[in-house]
Coordinates of C-alpha atoms in Angstrom, one line a residue:
M113 CA 22.5 0.1 13.0
S114 CA 22.0 -1.7 16.3
T115 CA 20.9 -5.3 16.6
S116 CA 17.2 -5.9 16.6
L117 CA 15.6 -6.7 19.9
P118 CA 13.8 -10.0 20.3
R119 CA 10.0 -9.4 20.3
S120 CA 9.8 -10.4 24.0
K121 CA 12.0 -7.4 25.0
V122 CA 9.9 -4.7 23.3
K123 CA 8.3 -2.2 25.6
K124 CA 4.5 -2.3 25.7
N125 CA 4.2 1.4 24.7
Q126 CA 6.0 0.6 21.4
T127 CA 3.5 -2.2 20.6
W128 CA 0.0 -2.0 19.3
N129 CA -3.0 -2.9 21.5
D130 CA -4.2 -6.0 19.7
E131 CA -6.1 -6.9 22.8
S132 CA -8.6 -4.2 21.8
V133 CA -9.7 -6.4 18.9
F134 CA -9.7 -9.8 20.8
A135 CA -8.6 -10.2 24.4
S136 CA -6.6 -13.4 23.6
P137 CA -6.0 -15.9 20.8
D138 CA -8.6 -18.1 22.5
N139 CA -11.2 -15.4 21.9
F140 CA -10.0 -15.1 18.3
D141 CA -10.5 -18.9 17.8
A142 CA -14.0 -18.7 19.3
E143 CA -15.0 -15.9 17.0
V144 CA -13.6 -17.7 13.9
K145 CA -15.8 -20.7 14.9
N146 CA -18.8 -18.5 15.6
L147 CA -18.3 -16.5 12.3
V148 CA -18.4 -19.7 10.2
E149 CA -21.3 -21.0 12.2
S150 CA -23.2 -17.8 11.6
L151 CA -23.0 -18.0 7.7
P152 CA -26.5 -19.6 7.5
T153 CA -27.9 -16.3 8.6
I154 CA -26.9 -14.8 5.2
K155 CA -27.4 -18.0 3.2
K156 CA -31.1 -18.1 4.2
Y157 CA -31.7 -15.1 1.9
Q158 CA -30.4 -17.0 -1.1
G159 CA -33.2 -17.3 -3.6
H160 CA -35.3 -14.7 -1.7
L161 CA -33.8 -11.3 -2.5
S162 CA -36.6 -10.9 -5.1
D163 CA -39.2 -10.9 -2.3
G164 CA -38.9 -7.2 -2.1
P165 CA -36.9 -4.2 -0.6
G166 CA -37.6 -5.3 2.9
T167 CA -36.0 -8.7 2.5
F168 CA -33.1 -7.2 0.5
I169 CA -32.4 -4.6 3.2
E170 CA -32.4 -7.4 5.9
A171 CA -30.0 -9.4 3.8
M172 CA -27.6 -6.3 3.4
N173 CA -27.7 -5.6 7.1
T174 CA -26.8 -9.2 7.8
L175 CA -24.0 -9.0 5.2
D176 CA -22.7 -5.8 6.8
E177 CA -22.5 -7.4 10.3
I178 CA -20.8 -10.5 8.9
S179 CA -18.3 -8.3 7.0
K180 CA -17.5 -6.4 10.1
R181 CA -16.8 -9.6 12.1
A182 CA -14.7 -11.0 9.2
A183 CA -12.6 -7.8 9.1
K184 CA -11.8 -8.1 12.8
V185 CA -10.8 -11.7 12.3
Q186 CA -8.6 -10.8 9.4
V187 CA -6.9 -7.9 11.1
Y188 CA -6.2 -9.7 14.4
A189 CA -4.5 -12.6 12.5
T190 CA -2.5 -10.0 10.6
L191 CA -1.4 -8.3 13.8
S192 CA -0.2 -11.5 15.3
S193 CA 1.9 -12.7 12.4
A194 CA 3.3 -9.4 11.2
V195 CA 5.3 -8.5 14.3
D196 CA 7.0 -11.9 14.6
T197 CA 6.9 -13.9 11.4
S198 CA 8.5 -16.8 13.1
D199 CA 5.6 -17.1 15.6
Q200 CA 3.9 -20.3 14.8
L201 CA 0.7 -19.3 16.7
G202 CA 0.5 -16.2 14.5
A203 CA 1.0 -18.2 11.4
A204 CA -1.7 -20.6 12.4
M205 CA -4.2 -17.8 13.1
N206 CA -3.4 -16.3 9.7
G207 CA -4.3 -19.6 8.1
K208 CA -7.5 -19.9 10.1
A209 CA -8.5 -16.4 9.2
M210 CA -7.9 -16.9 5.4
S211 CA -9.9 -20.1 5.5
A212 CA -12.8 -18.4 7.3
L213 CA -12.7 -15.4 4.9
A214 CA -12.9 -17.8 1.9
R215 CA -16.0 -19.4 3.4
V216 CA -17.5 -16.0 4.0
G217 CA -16.8 -15.1 0.4
A218 CA -18.4 -18.3 -0.9
A219 CA -21.5 -17.9 1.4
T220 CA -22.2 -14.4 0.2
S221 CA -21.3 -14.8 -3.4
F222 CA -25.0 -15.4 -4.4
I223 CA -26.0 -11.7 -3.9
D224 CA -24.7 -10.1 -7.0
P225 CA -25.9 -12.8 -9.5
E226 CA -29.3 -12.8 -7.8
L227 CA -29.6 -9.1 -8.1
L228 CA -28.7 -9.2 -11.7
A229 CA -31.4 -11.9 -12.2
I230 CA -33.9 -9.6 -10.6
G231 CA -33.1 -7.0 -13.2
E232 CA -32.2 -3.4 -13.4
A233 CA -35.7 -2.2 -14.0
T234 CA -37.1 -3.8 -10.9
L235 CA -34.3 -2.5 -8.7
L236 CA -34.7 1.0 -10.0
Q237 CA -38.4 0.7 -9.2
W238 CA -37.4 -0.3 -5.6
L239 CA -35.2 2.8 -5.4
M240 CA -38.2 5.0 -6.3
D241 CA -40.7 3.2 -4.0
D242 CA -38.7 2.9 -0.8
P243 CA -36.5 5.8 0.5
R244 CA -34.4 3.3 2.5
M245 CA -33.1 2.0 -0.8
K246 CA -31.4 5.2 -1.8
L247 CA -28.3 4.0 0.0
Y248 CA -27.9 1.2 -2.5
E249 CA -28.2 3.3 -5.7
F250 CA -24.4 3.4 -6.4
Y251 CA -24.1 -0.2 -5.6
F252 CA -26.8 -1.1 -8.1
N253 CA -25.3 1.1 -10.8
D254 CA -21.9 -0.3 -10.3
L255 CA -23.2 -3.9 -10.3
F256 CA -24.9 -3.4 -13.7
R257 CA -21.8 -1.7 -15.0
K258 CA -20.1 -5.1 -14.3
Q259 CA -23.0 -7.2 -15.4
A260 CA -21.3 -8.8 -18.4
H261 CA -18.5 -10.1 -16.2
V262 CA -20.5 -11.5 -13.3
R263 CA -21.0 -15.2 -13.6
S264 CA -23.7 -17.5 -12.4
A265 CA -24.2 -18.0 -8.6
E266 CA -22.6 -21.4 -8.9
V267 CA -19.5 -20.0 -10.7
E268 CA -19.3 -17.0 -8.3
E269 CA -19.4 -19.4 -5.3
L270 CA -16.5 -21.4 -6.9
L271 CA -14.5 -18.2 -7.6
G272 CA -15.1 -17.1 -4.0
A273 CA -13.9 -20.5 -2.6
L274 CA -10.7 -20.1 -4.7
R275 CA -9.7 -17.1 -2.7
D276 CA -8.0 -19.2 0.0
P277 CA -5.9 -21.5 -2.2
F278 CA -5.0 -18.7 -4.5
M279 CA -3.5 -16.8 -1.5
A280 CA -1.0 -19.7 -1.0
V281 CA 1.8 -18.4 -3.2
R282 CA 1.6 -14.9 -1.7
T283 CA 1.7 -16.4 1.8
T284 CA 4.5 -18.8 0.9
T285 CA 6.6 -15.9 -0.5
N286 CA 6.0 -13.8 2.6
M287 CA 6.9 -16.6 4.9
L288 CA 10.0 -17.4 3.0
A289 CA 11.3 -13.8 2.9
N290 CA 10.1 -12.6 6.3
A291 CA 10.3 -15.7 8.5
D292 CA 12.8 -18.1 6.9
F293 CA 15.4 -15.8 5.3
Q294 CA 18.5 -15.3 7.5
F295 CA 20.7 -12.6 6.0
K296 CA 24.5 -12.6 6.3
P297 CA 25.4 -9.7 8.6
A298 CA 26.6 -6.5 7.0
K299 CA 30.1 -5.1 7.8
D300 CA 30.9 -1.5 8.4
S301 CA 34.1 0.4 7.4
K302 CA 35.8 -0.8 10.6
G303 CA 35.0 -4.4 9.9
K304 CA 32.3 -4.6 12.6
K305 CA 29.3 -6.9 11.9
V306 CA 25.9 -5.2 11.7
D307 CA 22.8 -7.3 12.1
L308 CA 20.9 -7.4 8.8
T309 CA 17.1 -8.2 9.0
Q310 CA 14.0 -7.1 7.2
S311 CA 13.5 -4.5 9.9
T312 CA 17.0 -3.1 9.9
F313 CA 17.8 -3.1 6.1
D314 CA 16.3 0.3 5.3
A315 CA 18.0 1.9 8.3
I316 CA 21.5 0.6 7.2
L317 CA 21.0 1.9 3.7
S318 CA 20.3 5.4 5.2
E319 CA 23.6 5.4 7.1
S320 CA 26.7 7.4 6.1
D321 CA 29.0 4.3 6.3
R322 CA 29.3 3.3 2.6
K323 CA 30.9 0.0 3.3
A324 CA 28.0 -1.0 5.6
R325 CA 25.5 0.1 2.9
Q326 CA 27.3 -1.9 0.2
S327 CA 27.5 -5.1 2.2
A328 CA 23.9 -4.8 3.5
W329 CA 22.6 -4.2 -0.1
E330 CA 24.7 -7.0 -1.5
N331 CA 23.9 -9.5 1.2
Y332 CA 20.2 -8.7 1.2
N333 CA 19.9 -9.2 -2.6
N334 CA 22.1 -12.2 -2.6
K335 CA 19.6 -14.0 -0.4
Y336 CA 16.8 -13.4 -2.8
L337 CA 19.1 -14.5 -5.7
E338 CA 19.8 -17.7 -3.8
F339 CA 16.1 -18.5 -3.9
K340 CA 15.4 -16.9 -7.3
N341 CA 13.8 -20.0 -8.9
T342 CA 11.4 -20.6 -6.1
L343 CA 10.5 -16.9 -5.9
A344 CA 10.1 -16.7 -9.7
G345 CA 7.9 -19.8 -9.7
N346 CA 5.6 -18.2 -7.0
L347 CA 5.3 -14.9 -8.9
A348 CA 4.6 -16.7 -12.2
V349 CA 1.8 -18.7 -10.5
S350 CA 0.4 -15.6 -9.1
I351 CA 0.3 -14.0 -12.5
K352 CA -1.3 -17.1 -14.0
Q353 CA -4.0 -16.8 -11.3
N354 CA -4.6 -13.2 -12.4
V355 CA -4.9 -14.4 -16.0
F356 CA -7.3 -17.2 -15.0
N357 CA -9.6 -14.7 -13.3
M358 CA -9.4 -12.5 -16.3
K359 CA -10.5 -15.4 -18.5
A360 CA -13.2 -16.5 -16.0
R361 CA -14.7 -13.1 -16.1
K362 CA -14.4 -12.7 -19.9
F363 CA -11.9 -9.9 -20.2
D364 CA -9.4 -9.4 -23.0
S365 CA -6.4 -8.6 -20.7
S366 CA -5.5 -8.8 -17.0
L367 CA -4.9 -5.0 -17.1
E368 CA -8.4 -4.4 -18.4
S369 CA -9.9 -6.9 -15.9
T370 CA -8.2 -5.3 -12.8
L371 CA -8.8 -1.7 -13.7
F372 CA -12.4 -2.4 -14.8
N373 CA -13.1 -4.0 -11.5
G374 CA -11.9 -0.9 -9.7
N375 CA -13.6 1.4 -12.2
V376 CA -10.3 3.0 -13.2
P377 CA -9.8 4.1 -16.8
V378 CA -7.1 1.9 -18.6
E379 CA -5.9 5.1 -20.2
M380 CA -4.7 6.3 -16.7
F381 CA -2.3 3.4 -16.5
H382 CA -0.8 4.1 -20.0
N383 CA -0.8 7.9 -19.4
L384 CA 1.2 7.5 -16.3
L385 CA 3.8 5.3 -17.9
D386 CA 4.1 7.6 -20.9
I387 CA 4.6 10.7 -18.7
F388 CA 7.1 8.7 -16.5
K389 CA 9.2 7.8 -19.5
K390 CA 9.1 11.3 -20.8
N391 CA 10.4 12.6 -17.5
L392 CA 13.2 10.1 -17.0
P393 CA 15.8 12.9 -17.7
L394 CA 14.7 14.4 -14.3
W395 CA 15.8 11.3 -12.6
H396 CA 19.1 11.2 -14.5
K397 CA 19.7 14.8 -13.3
Y398 CA 19.0 13.7 -9.7
W399 CA 21.5 10.9 -9.9
R400 CA 24.2 13.3 -11.1
I401 CA 23.5 15.7 -8.3
R402 CA 23.5 12.9 -5.7
R403 CA 26.8 11.5 -7.0
K404 CA 28.5 14.9 -6.8
A405 CA 27.0 15.7 -3.4
L406 CA 28.2 12.4 -2.0
G407 CA 31.7 13.1 -3.5
V408 CA 31.9 9.6 -5.1
K409 CA 33.3 8.8 -8.5
T410 CA 30.6 6.3 -9.3
L411 CA 27.1 6.1 -7.9
H412 CA 25.8 2.7 -6.9
P413 CA 22.2 1.6 -6.1
Y414 CA 23.2 1.4 -2.4
D415 CA 24.0 5.1 -2.5
V416 CA 20.4 6.1 -3.3
W417 CA 19.4 6.5 0.4
A418 CA 22.8 7.8 1.7
P419 CA 22.6 11.0 3.7
L420 CA 23.9 14.1 1.8
T421 CA 24.8 15.9 5.0
T422 CA 26.9 14.7 7.9
R423 CA 24.6 16.5 10.4
K424 CA 22.4 14.1 12.3
H425 CA 18.8 15.0 12.9
K426 CA 17.4 12.7 15.6
V427 CA 13.6 12.7 15.6
P428 CA 12.2 10.6 18.5
F429 CA 8.8 9.1 18.0
E430 CA 6.9 11.6 20.1
K431 CA 8.6 14.6 18.4
A432 CA 7.7 13.1 15.0
V433 CA 4.0 12.8 16.1
N434 CA 4.0 16.5 17.2
W435 CA 5.6 17.7 13.9
I436 CA 3.2 15.7 11.8
C437 CA 0.3 17.1 13.8
E438 CA 1.6 20.6 13.3
G439 CA 1.8 20.1 9.6
L440 CA -1.7 18.8 9.4
A441 CA -3.2 21.6 11.6
P442 CA -5.0 23.1 8.6
M443 CA -7.2 19.9 8.6
G444 CA -8.8 20.9 11.9
A445 CA -8.9 19.7 15.5
E446 CA -10.6 16.3 15.0
Y447 CA -8.2 15.2 12.3
V448 CA -5.1 16.2 14.3
E449 CA -6.2 15.0 17.8
T450 CA -7.4 11.7 16.4
M451 CA -3.9 11.0 15.1
R452 CA -2.1 12.3 18.2
K453 CA -4.3 10.2 20.6
G454 CA -3.9 7.2 18.4
C455 CA -0.1 7.4 18.4
L456 CA 0.5 8.5 22.0
Q457 CA -2.4 7.0 24.0
D458 CA -4.3 4.4 22.2
R459 CA -1.3 2.5 20.8
W460 CA -2.3 2.4 17.1
V461 CA 1.4 2.0 16.2
D462 CA 3.7 -1.0 16.6
W463 CA 7.0 0.8 16.0
A464 CA 10.0 -1.1 17.6
P465 CA 12.4 -2.6 15.0
N466 CA 12.3 -6.1 16.6
A467 CA 13.7 -9.3 15.2
G468 CA 11.2 -11.2 13.1
K469 CA 9.1 -8.2 12.2
R470 CA 8.0 -8.3 8.6
Q471 CA 9.6 -5.8 6.1
G472 CA 8.0 -2.5 5.3
A473 CA 5.1 -0.7 6.9
F474 CA 1.3 -0.9 6.6
S475 CA -1.9 0.4 8.2
T476 CA -4.9 -1.8 8.6
R477 CA -8.5 -1.1 7.6
V478 CA -10.9 -2.1 10.3
P479 CA -14.6 -1.5 11.1
Q480 CA -16.0 1.3 13.2
D481 CA -15.9 -0.5 16.6
T482 CA -12.1 -0.7 16.7
H483 CA -9.4 1.5 15.2
P484 CA -6.6 1.3 12.6
F485 CA -3.2 -0.3 13.4
I486 CA 0.1 0.7 12.0
L487 CA 3.2 -1.6 11.6
M488 CA 6.6 0.0 11.1
S489 CA 10.2 -0.1 12.3
Y490 CA 10.8 3.4 13.7
T491 CA 14.5 4.5 13.9
D492 CA 14.4 8.0 15.2
D493 CA 15.1 9.8 11.9
I494 CA 13.4 11.9 9.3
G495 CA 12.8 8.9 7.1
S496 CA 10.9 7.1 9.8
M497 CA 8.9 10.2 10.5
S498 CA 7.9 10.3 6.9
T499 CA 6.8 6.7 7.0
L500 CA 4.8 7.3 10.1
S501 CA 3.1 10.3 8.4
H502 CA 2.3 8.2 5.4
E503 CA 0.8 5.4 7.4
L504 CA -1.2 7.8 9.6
G505 CA -2.7 9.1 6.3
H506 CA -4.0 5.6 5.7
S507 CA -5.2 5.3 9.3
I508 CA -7.1 8.6 9.4
H509 CA -8.7 7.6 6.1
A510 CA -9.9 4.3 7.7
Y511 CA -11.1 6.2 10.7
Y512 CA -13.3 8.6 8.7
A513 CA -14.6 6.1 6.1
S514 CA -15.5 3.5 8.7
R515 CA -17.6 6.0 10.6
A516 CA -19.3 7.3 7.5
Q517 CA -20.0 4.2 5.4
P518 CA -21.4 0.7 5.7
M519 CA -18.8 -2.0 5.1
Y520 CA -19.7 -2.4 1.4
Y521 CA -18.7 1.2 0.8
Y522 CA -16.0 1.5 3.4
L523 CA -13.4 -0.7 1.7
Y524 CA -12.1 1.9 -0.7
P525 CA -9.8 1.0 -3.5
S526 CA -6.0 1.3 -3.2
I527 CA -5.9 4.1 -5.8
I528 CA -7.8 6.2 -3.3
A529 CA -5.9 5.0 -0.3
E530 CA -2.5 6.0 -1.6
T531 CA -3.8 9.5 -2.0
A532 CA -4.6 9.9 1.7
S533 CA -1.2 8.6 2.8
N534 CA 0.8 10.7 0.4
F535 CA -1.3 13.8 1.3
N536 CA -0.1 13.5 4.9
Q537 CA 3.5 13.4 3.9
A538 CA 3.1 16.4 1.5
M539 CA 1.5 18.5 4.2
A540 CA 4.0 17.6 7.0
R541 CA 6.9 18.2 4.6
A542 CA 5.6 21.6 3.4
H543 CA 5.2 22.7 7.1
M544 CA 8.8 21.7 8.1
L545 CA 10.4 23.2 5.0
K546 CA 8.7 26.5 5.8
T547 CA 9.4 26.5 9.6
N548 CA 12.9 25.0 9.8
P549 CA 15.3 27.2 7.8
D550 CA 18.6 25.4 8.8
K551 CA 20.4 24.4 5.7
H552 CA 21.3 20.9 6.8
F553 CA 17.7 20.3 8.0
Q554 CA 16.4 21.5 4.7
I555 CA 18.7 19.1 2.9
A556 CA 17.5 16.2 5.1
L557 CA 13.8 17.1 4.4
L558 CA 14.5 17.3 0.7
E559 CA 16.2 13.9 0.9
E560 CA 13.0 12.6 2.6
A561 CA 11.0 14.1 -0.3
M562 CA 13.3 12.4 -2.8
D563 CA 13.1 9.1 -1.0
N564 CA 9.3 9.3 -1.2
F565 CA 9.2 10.3 -4.9
H566 CA 11.9 7.7 -5.7
R567 CA 9.7 5.0 -4.3
Y568 CA 6.4 6.2 -5.8
F569 CA 7.5 8.0 -8.9
F570 CA 10.4 5.8 -9.9
I571 CA 10.3 2.4 -8.4
M572 CA 6.5 1.9 -8.6
P573 CA 6.2 3.0 -12.3
T574 CA 9.1 0.7 -13.1
L575 CA 7.4 -2.2 -11.3
A576 CA 4.2 -1.3 -13.3
R577 CA 6.2 -1.6 -16.6
F578 CA 7.5 -5.0 -15.3
E579 CA 4.0 -6.1 -14.4
L580 CA 2.6 -5.2 -17.8
E581 CA 5.3 -7.1 -19.6
T582 CA 5.2 -10.2 -17.5
H583 CA 1.4 -10.4 -17.6
Q584 CA 1.4 -10.0 -21.4
R585 CA 3.9 -12.8 -21.7
I586 CA 1.7 -15.2 -19.7
E587 CA -1.4 -14.1 -21.6
K588 CA 0.5 -15.1 -24.8
G589 CA 1.4 -18.4 -23.4
Q590 CA 5.1 -17.6 -22.9
A591 CA 7.2 -18.9 -20.0
L592 CA 8.5 -16.7 -17.1
T593 CA 11.8 -17.8 -15.6
A594 CA 13.9 -16.3 -12.9
D595 CA 16.6 -15.2 -15.4
S596 CA 14.1 -13.7 -17.9
M597 CA 12.5 -11.6 -15.1
I598 CA 16.0 -10.5 -13.8
E599 CA 16.9 -9.5 -17.3
L600 CA 13.7 -7.6 -17.9
M601 CA 14.0 -5.8 -14.5
A602 CA 17.6 -4.9 -15.1
D603 CA 16.8 -3.4 -18.5
L604 CA 14.0 -1.3 -17.0
F605 CA 16.3 0.1 -14.3
S606 CA 19.1 0.7 -16.8
E607 CA 16.7 3.0 -18.7
G608 CA 15.8 4.7 -15.5
Y609 CA 19.4 5.2 -14.4
G610 CA 20.4 6.6 -17.8
G611 CA 24.0 5.7 -17.5
E612 CA 24.4 7.7 -14.3
M613 CA 24.4 4.7 -12.0
N614 CA 26.6 1.6 -11.9
L615 CA 24.3 -1.3 -12.8
D616 CA 24.8 -4.5 -11.0
R617 CA 22.5 -6.4 -13.3
E618 CA 21.8 -9.4 -11.2
R619 CA 21.3 -7.6 -7.8
V620 CA 19.3 -4.8 -9.4
G621 CA 17.4 -7.4 -11.6
I622 CA 16.2 -9.4 -8.6
T623 CA 14.3 -6.3 -7.3
W624 CA 11.0 -7.9 -8.3
A625 CA 11.5 -10.7 -5.8
T626 CA 11.9 -8.2 -2.9
F627 CA 8.4 -6.9 -3.4
T628 CA 6.6 -9.8 -1.7
T629 CA 3.3 -7.9 -1.4
H630 CA 3.0 -5.4 -4.3
L631 CA 3.5 -7.7 -7.2
Y632 CA 1.0 -10.2 -5.7
I633 CA -1.8 -7.7 -5.9
D634 CA -2.6 -7.2 -9.5
Y635 CA -1.5 -3.9 -11.0
Y636 CA -1.2 -2.4 -7.5
S637 CA 2.1 -0.6 -7.9
F638 CA 1.1 2.1 -10.5
Q639 CA -1.6 3.3 -8.1
Y640 CA 1.0 4.7 -5.8
A641 CA 2.1 7.1 -8.5
I642 CA -1.5 8.1 -9.1
G643 CA -1.9 8.6 -5.4
I644 CA 1.1 10.9 -5.0
S645 CA -0.1 12.9 -7.9
A646 CA -3.5 13.4 -6.5
A647 CA -2.1 14.0 -3.0
N648 CA 0.1 16.9 -4.1
A649 CA -2.8 18.4 -6.0
I650 CA -5.0 18.3 -2.9
A651 CA -2.3 19.6 -0.6
K652 CA -1.6 22.5 -3.0
R653 CA -5.3 23.5 -2.8
I654 CA -5.2 23.6 1.0
L655 CA -1.8 25.4 1.2
D656 CA -2.9 27.9 -1.4
G657 CA -5.9 28.8 0.8
T658 CA -8.6 27.5 -1.6
P659 CA -12.0 27.9 0.2
N660 CA -13.3 24.7 1.8
A661 CA -10.3 22.7 0.5
A662 CA -9.7 21.1 3.9
Q663 CA -13.3 20.0 4.2
D664 CA -13.2 18.8 0.6
H665 CA -10.4 16.4 1.6
I666 CA -12.3 15.2 4.7
N667 CA -15.3 14.5 2.5
F668 CA -13.0 12.6 0.2
L669 CA -11.8 10.5 3.1
K670 CA -15.4 9.9 4.3
A671 CA -16.6 8.9 0.8
G672 CA -14.9 5.4 0.9
S673 CA -16.1 3.7 -2.3
S674 CA -19.6 5.1 -2.3
K675 CA -18.8 6.7 -5.6
S676 CA -16.5 5.8 -8.5
P677 CA -12.8 6.6 -7.8
M678 CA -12.8 9.4 -10.3
D679 CA -15.9 11.0 -8.7
V680 CA -14.3 10.5 -5.2
F681 CA -11.2 12.4 -6.5
K682 CA -13.6 15.2 -7.7
T683 CA -15.0 15.4 -4.1
A684 CA -11.5 16.6 -3.2
G685 CA -11.4 19.1 -6.0
V686 CA -9.1 17.1 -8.3
D687 CA -9.7 15.8 -11.8
M688 CA -7.7 12.6 -12.2
T689 CA -9.2 11.9 -15.6
S690 CA -6.8 14.6 -16.7
T691 CA -3.0 14.1 -17.1
K692 CA -2.4 17.5 -15.4
P693 CA -2.0 16.3 -11.8
I694 CA 0.6 13.7 -12.9
E695 CA 2.5 16.3 -14.9
D696 CA 2.2 18.8 -12.0
A697 CA 3.7 16.2 -9.6
F698 CA 6.7 15.8 -11.9
E699 CA 7.1 19.6 -11.7
V700 CA 7.1 19.3 -7.9
L701 CA 9.8 16.6 -8.2
G702 CA 11.8 18.9 -10.5
D703 CA 11.6 21.7 -8.0
Y704 CA 12.9 19.5 -5.2
I705 CA 15.8 18.3 -7.4
D706 CA 16.7 21.9 -8.2
R707 CA 16.5 23.0 -4.6
L708 CA 18.7 20.1 -3.5
G709 CA 21.2 21.0 -6.2
V710 CA 21.4 24.6 -4.9
L711 CA 21.7 23.6 -1.2
T712 CA 24.4 21.1 -1.9
G713 CA 26.2 23.4 -4.3
K714 CA 26.1 20.7 -7.0

């Protein structure tokens, strides 16, 4: 619970090597300018795609090159602003990148409408006549699947240009929460002040000092409550933008629009929520076990992450990397050594919890000629090791997909991405549970597992229920206010807590405001629960010794978006059109809860 370092004091080996993308901000500025100036190289093909396969392939190669350059611009701007959200240079670069990307989107928006105008029959004939066209078969099939919802070239260009202004509310919310919010310090049981920032909040909630946890949780949520009306206005506008896009593309609901675009069955969303609600008694059982294990009369939300054992388990960064790599050894030498080298040599990870660093963790997706980057705040504990393992799952996914696919197949959907990340956690956890028999270490590992499932199998489905209701209200022309969203969120958590948790309705109800990324990406949160379900199914195949299971997973990572998500899952040997992987994941959760109950004697 130490005070965060200023960014200027962070050691170089704890930072990512953003200089591998651009040597300096000046180089970034030059590339932004050159990127925008290069857009005529793709626009010159407008109106000429029908000239034949040769012209089309030239256009797609040009598009691929522009997309790679745009990705590097986007990632560098993200790196600069994420580590110090108060950095004005970083904020300016982020703005330049978003503006440039919007212009790229507008300049390339003619391609799909023009291909639709050429017609499916002609494009299928091209596939038969020219072997080079085979690469585009899935692209064409998916395009004609979406045909009814693709607008004219003029409208598509307008929708592409809207990308930049539509990002404004998300950017504003992130800047408010991550750069402008100054949280009142927490106080521990001895009355000592504890620095509370976005990068220290999670660490404080994982400490044994209950007074520190309580004051941190209250002070953190109080700040969001202080700005509840601004945050509610931003989220309501974001939802209205989603509804606008739904109507522009002629869908009946924003849920249908989002999932159709990603080729995900709407039934999957509803099946998840139905199975989640059916299994809420599992969570109620866990809250009882946790309350008894902590020895408290009443469980509070700030007790959810409290350690159940007084034994400390310090896990320095390098040791975490080694343990993660040991757990992923069944995946083969390339998989493991790529991760190890990325963490310990090539500086993929920016891991110091410095002041101004944005909340949470993420891994970037970048083209083949650079590498992924991970942002997190590492605090030498099992929870941080779990986060690192998760983000490395994203990174190794980006590594394999970027080297196997062109850009238009490389940018895989989030429902696929969250499988890769949770798979890493499942494998590393299984290895450590098997090889570290110490009771206290086992408890700590199971707590890590429960933290992971709590986020992805409790918080995320709850946010998904919130998303569905708020979108439906806007679709019906109803208003969204801060208080109505707080009430809705509190009701959903009350159902999830089942009377086993003291419900501070206002502070629990403001939870939606603390998710400054997830709720600004339409129907993103439920995909985490799908991801953890698929990940555990894939990990089980490998741990059970299913022939070729490890290679199946690597093929899954390489596939990117070159197939439909459901077919990509099948590449890994998992049928996600079935409810069984979700139901099986709840069985895994139940097993963890039972084991924790036995180990704690509760």
